Tab-separated table of C-alpha atoms (C1' of nucleotides) in Angstrom:
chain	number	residue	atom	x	y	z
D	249	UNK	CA	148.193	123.352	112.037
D	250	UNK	CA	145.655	123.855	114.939
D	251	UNK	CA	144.022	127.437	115.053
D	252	UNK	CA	144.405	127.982	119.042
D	253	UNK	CA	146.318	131.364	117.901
D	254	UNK	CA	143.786	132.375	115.713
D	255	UNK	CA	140.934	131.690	118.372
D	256	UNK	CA	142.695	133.454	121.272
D	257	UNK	CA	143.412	136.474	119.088
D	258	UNK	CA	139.703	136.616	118.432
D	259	UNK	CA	138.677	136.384	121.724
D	260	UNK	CA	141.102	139.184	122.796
D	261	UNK	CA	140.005	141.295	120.062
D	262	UNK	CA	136.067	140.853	121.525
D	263	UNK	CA	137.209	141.182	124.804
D	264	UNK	CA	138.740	144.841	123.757
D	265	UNK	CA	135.467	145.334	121.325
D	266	UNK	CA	133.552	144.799	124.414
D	267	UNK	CA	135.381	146.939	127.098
D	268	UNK	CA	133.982	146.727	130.882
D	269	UNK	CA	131.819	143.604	129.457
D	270	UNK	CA	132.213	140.109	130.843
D	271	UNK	CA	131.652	137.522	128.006
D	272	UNK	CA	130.700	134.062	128.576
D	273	UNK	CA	132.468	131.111	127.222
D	274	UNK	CA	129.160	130.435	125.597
D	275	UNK	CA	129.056	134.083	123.865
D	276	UNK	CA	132.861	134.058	123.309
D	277	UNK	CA	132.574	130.143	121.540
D	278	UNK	CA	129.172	131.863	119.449
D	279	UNK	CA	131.064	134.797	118.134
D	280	UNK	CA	134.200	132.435	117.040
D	281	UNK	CA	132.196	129.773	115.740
D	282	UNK	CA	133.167	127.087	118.072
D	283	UNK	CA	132.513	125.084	121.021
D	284	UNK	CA	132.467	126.680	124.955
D	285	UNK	CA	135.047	123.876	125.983
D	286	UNK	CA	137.096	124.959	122.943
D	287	UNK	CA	137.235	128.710	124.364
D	288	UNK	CA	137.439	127.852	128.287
D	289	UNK	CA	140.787	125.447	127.442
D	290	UNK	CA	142.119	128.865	125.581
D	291	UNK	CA	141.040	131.544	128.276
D	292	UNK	CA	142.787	129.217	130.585
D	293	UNK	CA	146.201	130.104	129.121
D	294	UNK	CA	145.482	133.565	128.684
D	295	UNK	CA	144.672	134.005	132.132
D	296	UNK	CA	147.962	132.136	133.114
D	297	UNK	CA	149.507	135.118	131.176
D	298	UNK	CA	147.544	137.619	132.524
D	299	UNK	CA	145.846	138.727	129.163
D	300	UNK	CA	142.168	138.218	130.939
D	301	UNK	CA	140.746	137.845	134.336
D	302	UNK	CA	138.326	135.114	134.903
D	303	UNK	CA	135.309	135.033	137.506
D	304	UNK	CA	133.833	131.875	138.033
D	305	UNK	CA	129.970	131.440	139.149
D	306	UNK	CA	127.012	133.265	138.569
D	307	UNK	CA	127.237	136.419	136.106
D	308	UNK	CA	131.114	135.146	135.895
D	309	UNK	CA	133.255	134.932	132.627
D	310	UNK	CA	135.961	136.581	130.990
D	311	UNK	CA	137.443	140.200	130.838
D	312	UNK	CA	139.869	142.345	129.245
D	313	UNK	CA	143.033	142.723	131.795
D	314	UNK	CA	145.827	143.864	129.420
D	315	UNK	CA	145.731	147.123	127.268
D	316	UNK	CA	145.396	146.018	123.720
D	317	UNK	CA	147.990	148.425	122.318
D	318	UNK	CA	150.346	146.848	123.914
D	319	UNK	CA	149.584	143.268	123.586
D	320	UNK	CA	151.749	142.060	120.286
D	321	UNK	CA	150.374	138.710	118.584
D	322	UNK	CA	154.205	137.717	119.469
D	323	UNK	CA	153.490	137.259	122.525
D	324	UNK	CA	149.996	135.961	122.033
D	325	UNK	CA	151.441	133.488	119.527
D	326	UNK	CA	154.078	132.655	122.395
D	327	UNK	CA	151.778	132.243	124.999
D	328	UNK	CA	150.525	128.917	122.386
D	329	UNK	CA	153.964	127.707	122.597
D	330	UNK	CA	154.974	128.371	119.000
D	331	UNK	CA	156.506	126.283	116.445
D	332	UNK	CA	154.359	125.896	114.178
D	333	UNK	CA	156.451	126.332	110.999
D	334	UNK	CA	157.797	123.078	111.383
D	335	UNK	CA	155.863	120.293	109.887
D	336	UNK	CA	155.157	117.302	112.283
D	337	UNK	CA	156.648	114.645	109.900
D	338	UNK	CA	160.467	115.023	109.410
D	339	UNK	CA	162.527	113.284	106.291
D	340	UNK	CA	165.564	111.480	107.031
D	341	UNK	CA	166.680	108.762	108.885
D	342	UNK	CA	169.393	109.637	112.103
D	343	UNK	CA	170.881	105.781	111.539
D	344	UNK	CA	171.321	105.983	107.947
D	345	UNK	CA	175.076	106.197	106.660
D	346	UNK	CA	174.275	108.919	103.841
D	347	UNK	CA	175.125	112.222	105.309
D	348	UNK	CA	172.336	113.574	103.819
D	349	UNK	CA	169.529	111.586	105.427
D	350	UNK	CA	171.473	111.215	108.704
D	351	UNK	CA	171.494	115.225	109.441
D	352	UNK	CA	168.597	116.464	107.234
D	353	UNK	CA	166.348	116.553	110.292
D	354	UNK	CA	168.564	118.452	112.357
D	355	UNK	CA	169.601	121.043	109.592
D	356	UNK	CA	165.449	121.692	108.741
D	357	UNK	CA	164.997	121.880	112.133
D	358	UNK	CA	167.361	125.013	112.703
D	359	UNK	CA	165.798	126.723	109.274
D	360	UNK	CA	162.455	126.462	110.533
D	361	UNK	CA	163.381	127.966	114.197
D	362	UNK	CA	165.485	130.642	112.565
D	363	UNK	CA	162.783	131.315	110.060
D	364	UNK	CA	160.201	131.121	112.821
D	365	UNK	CA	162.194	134.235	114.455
D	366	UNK	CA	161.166	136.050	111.132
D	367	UNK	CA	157.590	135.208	111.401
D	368	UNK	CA	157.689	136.134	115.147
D	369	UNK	CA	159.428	139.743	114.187
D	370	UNK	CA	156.511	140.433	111.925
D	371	UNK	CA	153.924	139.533	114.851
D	372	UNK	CA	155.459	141.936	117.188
D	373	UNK	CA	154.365	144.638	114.690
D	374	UNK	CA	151.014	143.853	115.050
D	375	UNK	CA	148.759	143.991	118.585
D	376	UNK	CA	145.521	143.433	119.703
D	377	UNK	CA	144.613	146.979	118.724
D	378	UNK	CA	145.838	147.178	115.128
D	379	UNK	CA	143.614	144.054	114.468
D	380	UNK	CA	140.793	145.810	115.848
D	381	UNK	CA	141.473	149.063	113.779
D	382	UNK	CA	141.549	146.792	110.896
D	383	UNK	CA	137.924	145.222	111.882
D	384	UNK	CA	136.493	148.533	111.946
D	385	UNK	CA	138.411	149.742	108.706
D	386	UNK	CA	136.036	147.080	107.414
D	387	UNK	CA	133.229	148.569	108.340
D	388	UNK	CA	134.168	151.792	106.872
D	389	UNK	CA	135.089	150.164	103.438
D	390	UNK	CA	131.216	148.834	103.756
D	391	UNK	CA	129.729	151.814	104.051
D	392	UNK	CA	131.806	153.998	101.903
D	393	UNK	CA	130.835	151.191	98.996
D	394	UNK	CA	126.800	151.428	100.037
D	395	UNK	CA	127.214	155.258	99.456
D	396	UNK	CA	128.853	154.693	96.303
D	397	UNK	CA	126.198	151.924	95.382
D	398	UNK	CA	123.607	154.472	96.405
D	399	UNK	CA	124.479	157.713	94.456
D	400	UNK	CA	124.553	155.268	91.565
D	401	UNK	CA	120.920	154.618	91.873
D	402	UNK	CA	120.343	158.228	92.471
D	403	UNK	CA	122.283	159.515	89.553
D	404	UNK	CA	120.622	156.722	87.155
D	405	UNK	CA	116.970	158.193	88.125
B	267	UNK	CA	150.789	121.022	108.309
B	268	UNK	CA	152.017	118.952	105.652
B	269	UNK	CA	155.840	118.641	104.937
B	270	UNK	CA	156.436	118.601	100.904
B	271	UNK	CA	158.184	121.328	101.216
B	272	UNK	CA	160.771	119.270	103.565
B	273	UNK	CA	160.662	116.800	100.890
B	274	UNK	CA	161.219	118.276	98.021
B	275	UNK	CA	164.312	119.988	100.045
B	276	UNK	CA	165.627	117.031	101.388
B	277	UNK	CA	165.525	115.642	97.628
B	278	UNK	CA	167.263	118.534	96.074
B	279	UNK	CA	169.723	118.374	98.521
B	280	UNK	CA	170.380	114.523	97.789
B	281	UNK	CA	170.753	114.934	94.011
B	282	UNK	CA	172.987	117.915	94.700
B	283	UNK	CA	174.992	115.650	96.787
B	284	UNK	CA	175.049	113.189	94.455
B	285	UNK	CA	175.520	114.996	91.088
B	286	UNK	CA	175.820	113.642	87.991
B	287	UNK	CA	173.945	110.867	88.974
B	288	UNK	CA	170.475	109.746	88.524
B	289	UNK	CA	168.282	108.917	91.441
B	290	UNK	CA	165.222	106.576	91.347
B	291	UNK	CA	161.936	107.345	93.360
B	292	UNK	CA	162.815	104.202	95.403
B	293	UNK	CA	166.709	105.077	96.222
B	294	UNK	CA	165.319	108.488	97.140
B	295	UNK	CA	162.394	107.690	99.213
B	296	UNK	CA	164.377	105.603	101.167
B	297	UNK	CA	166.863	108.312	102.122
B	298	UNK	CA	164.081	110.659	103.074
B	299	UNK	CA	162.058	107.846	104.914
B	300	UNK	CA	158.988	107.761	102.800
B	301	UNK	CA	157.419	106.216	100.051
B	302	UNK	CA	158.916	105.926	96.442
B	303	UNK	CA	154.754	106.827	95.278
B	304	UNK	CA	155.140	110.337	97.231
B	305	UNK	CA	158.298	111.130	95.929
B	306	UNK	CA	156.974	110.744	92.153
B	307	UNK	CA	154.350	113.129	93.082
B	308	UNK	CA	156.629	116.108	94.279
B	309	UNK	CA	159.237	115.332	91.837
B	310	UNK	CA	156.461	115.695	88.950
B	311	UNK	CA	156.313	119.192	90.841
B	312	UNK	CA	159.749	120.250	90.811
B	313	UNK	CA	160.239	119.093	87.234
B	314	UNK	CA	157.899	121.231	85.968
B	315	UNK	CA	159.533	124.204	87.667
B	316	UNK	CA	162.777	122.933	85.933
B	317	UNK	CA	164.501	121.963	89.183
B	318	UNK	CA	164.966	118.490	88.361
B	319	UNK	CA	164.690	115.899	84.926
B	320	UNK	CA	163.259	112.906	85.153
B	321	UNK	CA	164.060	109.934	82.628
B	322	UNK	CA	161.218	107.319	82.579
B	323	UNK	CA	162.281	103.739	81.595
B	324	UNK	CA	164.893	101.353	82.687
B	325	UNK	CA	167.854	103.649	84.138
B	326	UNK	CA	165.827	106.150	84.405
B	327	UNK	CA	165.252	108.873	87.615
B	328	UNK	CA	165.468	111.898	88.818
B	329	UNK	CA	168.599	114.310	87.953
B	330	UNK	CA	169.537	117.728	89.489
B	331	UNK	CA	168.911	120.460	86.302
B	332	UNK	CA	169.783	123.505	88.121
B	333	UNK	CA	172.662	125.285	90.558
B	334	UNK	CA	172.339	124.405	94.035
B	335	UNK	CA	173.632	128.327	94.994
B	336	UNK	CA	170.699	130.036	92.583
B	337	UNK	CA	167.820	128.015	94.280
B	338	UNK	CA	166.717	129.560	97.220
B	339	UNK	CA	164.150	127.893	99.765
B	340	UNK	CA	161.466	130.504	98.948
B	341	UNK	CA	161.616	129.423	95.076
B	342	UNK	CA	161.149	125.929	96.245
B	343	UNK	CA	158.587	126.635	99.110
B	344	UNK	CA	156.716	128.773	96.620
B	345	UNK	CA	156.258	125.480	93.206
B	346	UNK	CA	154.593	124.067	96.667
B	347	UNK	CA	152.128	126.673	96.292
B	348	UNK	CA	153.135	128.639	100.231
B	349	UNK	CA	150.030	129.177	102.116
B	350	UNK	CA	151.270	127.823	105.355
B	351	UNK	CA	150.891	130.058	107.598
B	352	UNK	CA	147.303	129.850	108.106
B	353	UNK	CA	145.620	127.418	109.642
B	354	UNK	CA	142.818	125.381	107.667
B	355	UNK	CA	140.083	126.190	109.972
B	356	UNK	CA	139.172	129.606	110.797
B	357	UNK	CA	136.995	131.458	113.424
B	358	UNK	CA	134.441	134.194	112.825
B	359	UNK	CA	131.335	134.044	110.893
B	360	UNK	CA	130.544	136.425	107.830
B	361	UNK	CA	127.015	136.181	108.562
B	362	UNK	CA	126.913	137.780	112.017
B	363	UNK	CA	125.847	141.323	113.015
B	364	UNK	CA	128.745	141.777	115.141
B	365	UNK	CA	131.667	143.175	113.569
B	366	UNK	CA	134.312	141.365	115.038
B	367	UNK	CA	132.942	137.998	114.109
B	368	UNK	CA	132.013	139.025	110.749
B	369	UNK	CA	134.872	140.754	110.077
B	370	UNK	CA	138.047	138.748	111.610
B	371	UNK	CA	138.234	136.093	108.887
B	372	UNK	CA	139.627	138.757	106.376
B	373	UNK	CA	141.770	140.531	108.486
B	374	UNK	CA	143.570	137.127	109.628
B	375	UNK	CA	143.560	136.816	106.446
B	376	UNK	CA	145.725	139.913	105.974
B	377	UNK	CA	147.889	138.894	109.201
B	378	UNK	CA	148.794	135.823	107.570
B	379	UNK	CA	149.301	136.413	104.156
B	380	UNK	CA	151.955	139.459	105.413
B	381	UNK	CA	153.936	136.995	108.098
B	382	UNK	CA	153.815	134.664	105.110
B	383	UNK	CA	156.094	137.217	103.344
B	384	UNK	CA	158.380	137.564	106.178
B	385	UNK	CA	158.605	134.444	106.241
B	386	UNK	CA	159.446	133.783	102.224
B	387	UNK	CA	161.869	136.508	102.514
B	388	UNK	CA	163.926	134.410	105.081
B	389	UNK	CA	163.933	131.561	103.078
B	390	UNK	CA	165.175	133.894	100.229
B	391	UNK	CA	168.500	134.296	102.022
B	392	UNK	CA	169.045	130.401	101.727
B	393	UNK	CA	169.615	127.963	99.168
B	394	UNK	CA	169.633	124.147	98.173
B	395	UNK	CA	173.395	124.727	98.491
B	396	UNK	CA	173.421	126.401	101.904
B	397	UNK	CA	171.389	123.394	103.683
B	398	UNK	CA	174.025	121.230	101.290
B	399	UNK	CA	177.111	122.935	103.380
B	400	UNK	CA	175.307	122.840	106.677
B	401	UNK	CA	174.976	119.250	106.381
B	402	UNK	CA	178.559	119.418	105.598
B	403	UNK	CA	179.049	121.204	108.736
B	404	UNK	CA	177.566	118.506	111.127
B	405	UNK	CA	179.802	115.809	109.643
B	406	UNK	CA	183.032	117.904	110.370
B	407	UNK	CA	181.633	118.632	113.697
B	408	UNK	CA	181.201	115.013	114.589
B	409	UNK	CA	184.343	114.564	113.397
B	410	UNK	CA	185.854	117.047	116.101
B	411	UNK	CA	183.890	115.628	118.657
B	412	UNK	CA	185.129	112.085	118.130
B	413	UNK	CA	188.822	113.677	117.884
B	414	UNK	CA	188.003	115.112	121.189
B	415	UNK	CA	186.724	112.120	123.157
B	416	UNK	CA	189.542	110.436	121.122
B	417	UNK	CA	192.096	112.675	123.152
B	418	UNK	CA	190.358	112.377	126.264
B	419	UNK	CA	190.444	108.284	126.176
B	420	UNK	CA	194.239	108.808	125.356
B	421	UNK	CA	194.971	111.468	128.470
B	422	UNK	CA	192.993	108.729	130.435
B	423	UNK	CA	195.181	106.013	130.159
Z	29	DG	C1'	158.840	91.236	74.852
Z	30	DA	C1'	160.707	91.301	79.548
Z	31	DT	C1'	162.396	94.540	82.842
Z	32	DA	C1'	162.855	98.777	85.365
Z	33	DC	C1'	161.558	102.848	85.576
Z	34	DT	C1'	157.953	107.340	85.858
Z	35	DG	C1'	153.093	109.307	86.095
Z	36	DT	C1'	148.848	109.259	88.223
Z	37	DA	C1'	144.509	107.823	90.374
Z	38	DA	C1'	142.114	105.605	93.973
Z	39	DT	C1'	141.927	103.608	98.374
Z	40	DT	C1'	143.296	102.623	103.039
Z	41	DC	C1'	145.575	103.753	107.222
Z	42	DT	C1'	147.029	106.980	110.732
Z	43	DA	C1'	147.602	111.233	113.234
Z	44	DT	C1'	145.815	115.582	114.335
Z	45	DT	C1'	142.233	118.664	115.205
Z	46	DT	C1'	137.771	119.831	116.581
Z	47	DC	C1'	133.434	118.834	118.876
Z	48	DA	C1'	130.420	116.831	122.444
Z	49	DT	C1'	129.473	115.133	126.889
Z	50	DA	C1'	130.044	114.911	131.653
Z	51	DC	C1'	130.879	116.464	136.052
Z	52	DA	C1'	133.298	118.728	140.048
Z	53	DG	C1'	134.119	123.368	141.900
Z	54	DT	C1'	132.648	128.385	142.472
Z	55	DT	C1'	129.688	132.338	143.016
Z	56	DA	C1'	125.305	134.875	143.258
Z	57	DA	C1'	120.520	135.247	144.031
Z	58	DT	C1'	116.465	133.847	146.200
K	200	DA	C1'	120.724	126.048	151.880
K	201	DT	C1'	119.156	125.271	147.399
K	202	DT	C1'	119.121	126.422	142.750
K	203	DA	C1'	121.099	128.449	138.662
K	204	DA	C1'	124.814	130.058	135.877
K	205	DC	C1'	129.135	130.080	135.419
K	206	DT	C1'	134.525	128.131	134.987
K	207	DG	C1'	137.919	124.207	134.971
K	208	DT	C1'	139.123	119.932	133.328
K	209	DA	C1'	138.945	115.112	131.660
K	210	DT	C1'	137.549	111.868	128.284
K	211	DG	C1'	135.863	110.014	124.149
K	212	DA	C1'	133.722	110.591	119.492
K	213	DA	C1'	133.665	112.680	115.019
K	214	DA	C1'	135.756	115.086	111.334
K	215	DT	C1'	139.606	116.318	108.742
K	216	DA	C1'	144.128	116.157	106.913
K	217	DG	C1'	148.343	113.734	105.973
K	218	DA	C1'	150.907	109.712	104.593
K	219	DA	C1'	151.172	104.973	102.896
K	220	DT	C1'	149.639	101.442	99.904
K	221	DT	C1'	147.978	99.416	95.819
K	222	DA	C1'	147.230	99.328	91.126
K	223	DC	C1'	148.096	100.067	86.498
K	224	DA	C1'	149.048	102.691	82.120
K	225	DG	C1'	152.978	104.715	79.683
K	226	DT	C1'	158.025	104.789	78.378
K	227	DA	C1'	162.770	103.571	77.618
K	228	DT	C1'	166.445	99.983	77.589
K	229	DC	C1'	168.181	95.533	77.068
DNA sequence: GATACTGTAATTCTATTTCATACAGTTAAT
DNA sequence: ATTAACTGTATGAAATAGAATTACAGTATC
């Protein structure tokens, strides 16, 4: 499975980290670990969905142009065109005379695109802003270990 | 991502189609549209969770060993060892100051592995026997549609 | 002991995904 | 008006993952 979803929720994420802030592809592509052709292809179809506004030129790049509470990695996912429960190879065999193989593909097809519904339900629970939260809850756990680390070394002096 | 999971329920389905009676790799593969070498391997796999017993030797194959109703999709998708959901490569870098990059790994993570469970829990509703009577269902449909054409050719003439 | 199977490892082939390069178009600054 | 720093987009190369092939040891039946 590609990872376009997982880079365009990163980006947004930044994006919303970095509020009022215009962020190159080249800065975007450095934070994600990738390539600034990689992130420009993905900001394209954002912008075509109105998650960022682009500026082209000098000083240009990307911003923030959707609130992030409200942005749901449904629609995010969505915007990537989905399906990606469903495995590129399919069994079966359309021409064979066994039921089985003859309709196997079309069966597998409607359990992945019903289960795919499930997966997308669970993704409109979640938005831009509850990933962030969950970045910075990170943080938090960090420090709140480091403390703990560092009354240890007081309390063994 | 790869399809072993469609596999291994397009073979279950067979061999509950066809019970009572052994199935070699070859006769299976076939149906499925694959080879008889990659059918061993996730048979081996679903034998060892009991699904299916194998006889080696001349004769010998693969035969159904448990209810078609009590196996759900999940069980199966699950001996596969799940994990689907996310995408091989991932963005982010632990190594970074900022905490989005260094952070956004993990919390996919977390994303992930929870749609995961939506996910399992829709294929908990549905068994080896359900996909079985779907299956079922396309035949008798085709069978309506043929009556239906059938009529049509006779109010034609 | 020949035959028809499974079990498994190793290799090759193929498709998908990611990366790199190139260049036209746009904007800002000088 | 020229240069510099951007986006947008196409194309091809490299890396990775998935599937097919080949090979052969082990096992049961005839």
């Amino acid at each position: 499975m590609n990872s376009e979803f997982t880079v365009a929720v990163h980006s947004l994420v930044l994006l919303a980290y970095l509020p009022e802030h215009m962020a190159s592809s080249e800065t975007i592509a450095r934070n994600v670990s990738t390539n600034p052709t990689r992130i420009r292809k993905i900001m394209g179809i954002l912008r075509k969905h109105g998650y960022v506004s682009t500026k082209e030129g000098v000083g240009g790049g990307y911003i923030l142009n959707c609130e992030p509470q409200r942005v749901t990695l449904a629609e995010v996912y969505k915007a990537f065109g989905g399906g990606t429960l469903k495995p590129h190879w399919c069994s079966g065999n359309p021409d064979e005379e066994c039921l089985v193989s003859a309709n196997i593909e079309g069966v597998m097809d409607h359990f992945f695109h019903e289960a795919e519904q499930y997966y997308v339900s669970y993704l409109e629970q979640n938005t831009i802003h509850s990933v962030l939260d969950r970045i910075r809850l990170c943080q938090q756990n960090q420090k709140k270990i480091s403390q703990q680390s560092h009354q240890v070394q007081l309390e063994q002096t």
